[in-house]
XYZ file of C-alpha atoms in Angstrom:
240
model
C -3.572 27.040 7.849
C -4.896 23.770 9.236
C -3.414 20.285 9.059
C -5.133 16.907 9.337
C -3.065 13.758 9.767
C -4.833 10.767 8.233
C -4.033 7.117 8.958
C -5.826 3.835 8.443
C -5.578 0.193 9.456
C -3.109 0.360 12.341
C -4.073 -3.249 13.116
C -2.315 -3.515 16.442
C 1.110 -2.354 15.236
C 2.105 -0.073 18.104
C 5.598 0.641 16.783
C 4.231 1.920 13.463
C 1.507 3.909 15.210
C 3.928 5.681 17.540
C 6.201 6.533 14.599
C 3.479 8.163 12.518
C 2.007 9.980 15.534
C 5.463 11.408 16.221
C 5.669 12.694 12.654
C 2.191 14.256 12.906
C 3.239 15.984 16.129
C 6.346 17.451 14.456
C 4.177 18.675 11.589
C 1.774 20.322 14.051
C -1.335 18.501 12.823
C -4.311 19.961 14.650
C -6.432 16.831 14.076
C -5.743 13.170 13.398
C -8.325 10.941 11.712
C -7.984 7.161 11.836
C -10.260 5.635 9.203
C -10.818 2.305 10.933
C -9.337 -1.049 11.959
C -7.184 -0.113 14.920
C -7.262 -3.711 16.171
C -6.400 -7.282 15.144
C -3.508 -8.797 13.137
C -0.672 -7.089 15.060
C 0.456 -7.865 18.610
C -0.666 -4.699 20.428
C -4.338 -4.079 19.683
C -5.215 -2.980 23.216
C -2.240 -0.640 23.442
C -3.014 0.921 20.051
C -6.620 1.625 21.007
C -5.592 3.043 24.370
C -2.963 5.269 22.729
C -5.332 6.672 20.141
C -8.146 7.198 22.637
C -5.809 9.033 25.014
C -5.120 11.810 22.520
C -7.498 14.795 22.521
C -7.282 15.541 18.808
C -7.983 12.070 17.351
C -11.181 11.117 15.520
C -11.706 7.344 15.352
C -13.881 5.751 12.667
C -15.343 2.244 12.701
C -13.593 -0.451 10.667
C -14.695 -4.032 10.111
C -12.230 -5.448 12.660
C -13.280 -2.807 15.195
C -16.889 -3.856 14.617
C -15.997 -7.518 15.111
C -14.348 -6.655 18.428
C -17.369 -4.605 19.473
C -19.699 -7.552 18.827
C -17.124 -10.165 19.920
C -17.457 -11.834 16.510
C -14.227 -13.776 16.160
C -15.227 -16.343 13.546
C -12.963 -15.952 10.513
C -14.705 -14.367 7.543
C -14.697 -15.791 4.052
C -11.483 -14.777 2.255
C -10.026 -13.436 5.523
C -6.414 -14.223 6.397
C -7.040 -13.715 10.114
C -7.805 -17.066 11.811
C -10.635 -17.449 14.304
C -8.285 -18.393 17.144
C -6.127 -15.334 16.599
C -9.108 -12.991 16.767
C -10.379 -14.786 19.847
C -7.016 -14.315 21.579
C -6.782 -10.644 20.576
C -10.304 -9.814 21.741
C -9.650 -11.569 25.070
C -6.914 -9.000 25.834
C -9.350 -6.078 25.506
C -11.540 -4.438 28.141
C -15.203 -3.533 28.436
C -14.153 0.128 28.566
C -12.485 -0.198 25.171
C -15.540 -1.938 23.763
C -17.714 0.910 25.011
C -15.384 3.415 23.330
C -15.528 1.543 20.017
C -19.338 1.549 20.202
C -19.153 5.328 19.757
C -17.036 5.242 16.583
C -18.996 6.639 13.604
C -18.957 5.108 10.122
C -17.862 8.392 8.562
C -17.203 12.077 9.167
C -16.990 15.125 6.928
C -14.548 17.996 7.093
C -14.570 21.289 5.213
C -11.135 22.061 3.767
C -10.960 25.236 1.743
C -13.976 25.232 -0.526
C -14.149 21.400 -0.593
C -16.137 18.927 1.459
C -14.133 15.805 2.318
C -15.508 12.511 3.573
C -13.499 10.108 5.727
C -14.651 6.500 6.123
C -13.224 3.005 6.354
C -14.731 1.969 3.013
C -17.902 2.349 0.988
C -20.909 1.118 2.955
C -24.434 0.006 2.228
C -27.034 2.704 1.711
C -29.521 1.525 4.287
C -30.264 2.342 7.910
C -27.125 1.439 9.826
C -27.463 -1.647 11.995
C -24.263 -2.643 13.794
C -25.402 -6.280 13.748
C -25.197 -6.302 9.934
C -21.840 -6.108 8.172
C -21.954 -2.585 6.722
C -19.143 -2.469 4.169
C -19.342 -3.269 0.470
C -17.058 -5.961 -1.016
C -13.536 -4.891 -1.899
C -12.998 -3.919 -5.536
C -9.950 -3.141 -7.640
C -9.377 0.615 -7.780
C -10.946 2.247 -10.822
C -12.973 5.314 -11.700
C -16.064 3.250 -12.515
C -15.973 1.105 -9.364
C -15.433 4.020 -6.996
C -17.964 6.260 -8.738
C -20.554 3.505 -8.364
C -19.725 2.712 -4.731
C -19.763 6.316 -3.564
C -22.644 7.487 -5.746
C -25.014 9.657 -3.778
C -22.390 10.864 -1.309
C -22.278 14.639 -1.527
C -18.620 15.556 -1.242
C -15.580 16.418 -3.330
C -13.148 13.794 -2.029
C -13.210 10.529 -0.063
C -10.332 9.276 2.087
C -10.572 5.634 3.162
C -8.640 2.429 3.893
C -9.586 -1.253 4.272
C -7.677 -2.623 1.256
C -4.288 -1.616 2.743
C -3.026 -0.476 -0.673
C -2.619 3.247 -1.423
C -4.299 4.623 -4.513
C -5.320 7.998 -5.897
C -8.205 7.934 -8.380
C -9.953 10.962 -9.851
C -13.513 10.275 -10.935
C -16.650 12.220 -10.095
C -14.841 12.694 -6.793
C -11.248 12.269 -5.716
C -10.804 8.827 -4.140
C -7.781 8.327 -1.871
C -6.926 5.024 -0.206
C -4.627 6.013 2.649
C -2.923 2.606 2.807
C -2.373 0.594 5.968
C -0.040 2.185 8.501
C 0.419 -1.133 10.308
C 0.542 -3.796 7.568
C 3.307 -2.900 5.154
C 6.410 -4.972 4.261
C 8.861 -2.099 4.758
C 9.996 -0.478 8.045
C 7.979 2.672 7.438
C 4.653 3.800 8.856
C 2.511 5.447 6.185
C 0.030 8.274 6.415
C -1.274 11.419 4.773
C -1.188 15.063 5.792
C -3.928 17.347 4.488
C -3.100 21.061 4.549
C -5.875 23.591 4.046
C -6.821 27.210 4.416
C -10.012 29.132 3.724
C -9.816 28.695 -0.047
C -7.784 25.600 -0.941
C -6.348 22.286 0.216
C -3.776 19.687 -0.747
C -2.568 16.356 0.598
C 0.844 14.740 0.844
C 1.757 11.112 1.503
C 4.289 10.764 4.315
C 6.271 7.961 5.950
C 8.009 7.554 9.289
C 10.668 4.875 9.970
C 10.164 2.462 12.861
C 11.688 -0.678 14.380
C 9.831 -3.274 12.342
C 12.032 -6.011 13.820
C 10.357 -5.414 17.183
C 6.938 -5.925 15.618
C 8.187 -9.072 13.886
C 9.531 -10.523 17.129
C 6.355 -9.756 19.046
C 4.199 -11.361 16.368
C 6.301 -14.431 15.711
C 6.869 -15.097 19.427
C 3.206 -14.517 20.250
C 1.505 -17.527 18.637
C 1.733 -19.594 15.496
C -1.124 -17.442 14.220
C 0.950 -14.315 14.770
C 3.751 -15.760 12.660
C 1.262 -16.759 9.977
C -0.124 -13.230 9.822
C 3.343 -11.667 9.815
C 4.356 -13.889 6.902
C 1.286 -12.850 4.914
C 1.074 -9.136 5.596
C 4.764 -8.317 5.933
C 6.526 -10.827 3.661
C 4.274 -12.370 1.026
C 2.839 -9.006 -0.019
C 6.232 -7.572 -0.971
């Protein structure tokens, strides 16, 4: 029996990350997959990247905020709630070694679980030769069979696990589509993740949560800068 712990969108929330990693350790997960966006928004982007990269069994995938850090693109995107100055400040705390590590993050990976082939990615991406200088991900859509079937058409697999929208969903279309949900941006004091259990013939997944001291994250963000308070208000309060 194998176990894969799946998380997405840590976004610099070290307290949430440590909580979910502790749960995965207790459950004896033999691999952890983070489906992108380890950095930005929260107060501890550097520490989160360093923590994840220090573990031997973690597979890191490229998210849009990770890409922005890699290219040092801190200008706020259209419809983004993360201000330019906040991203600039976050990226200034990072190191060239971390940027080099992020440059090696793939867009996706596959795993064989039982008789099924599972894809892990940050979100659906454009079907063209990958160029890091071009924004690779498709626009966010509301979860539905039709939208996901269209976005992931041509991908040969049985299930797709992803993040980006921060909102968990489970949609069965031509494939099973599972949004893991953000582990770091959630208005309750629980870190969220998924555990996939598999053997040679079958697999299943379970959503899990781990409690953490959200007040510590709140204090770090609201004491950090006015931008940190603005982001805390949006991601942790207004989305309730």
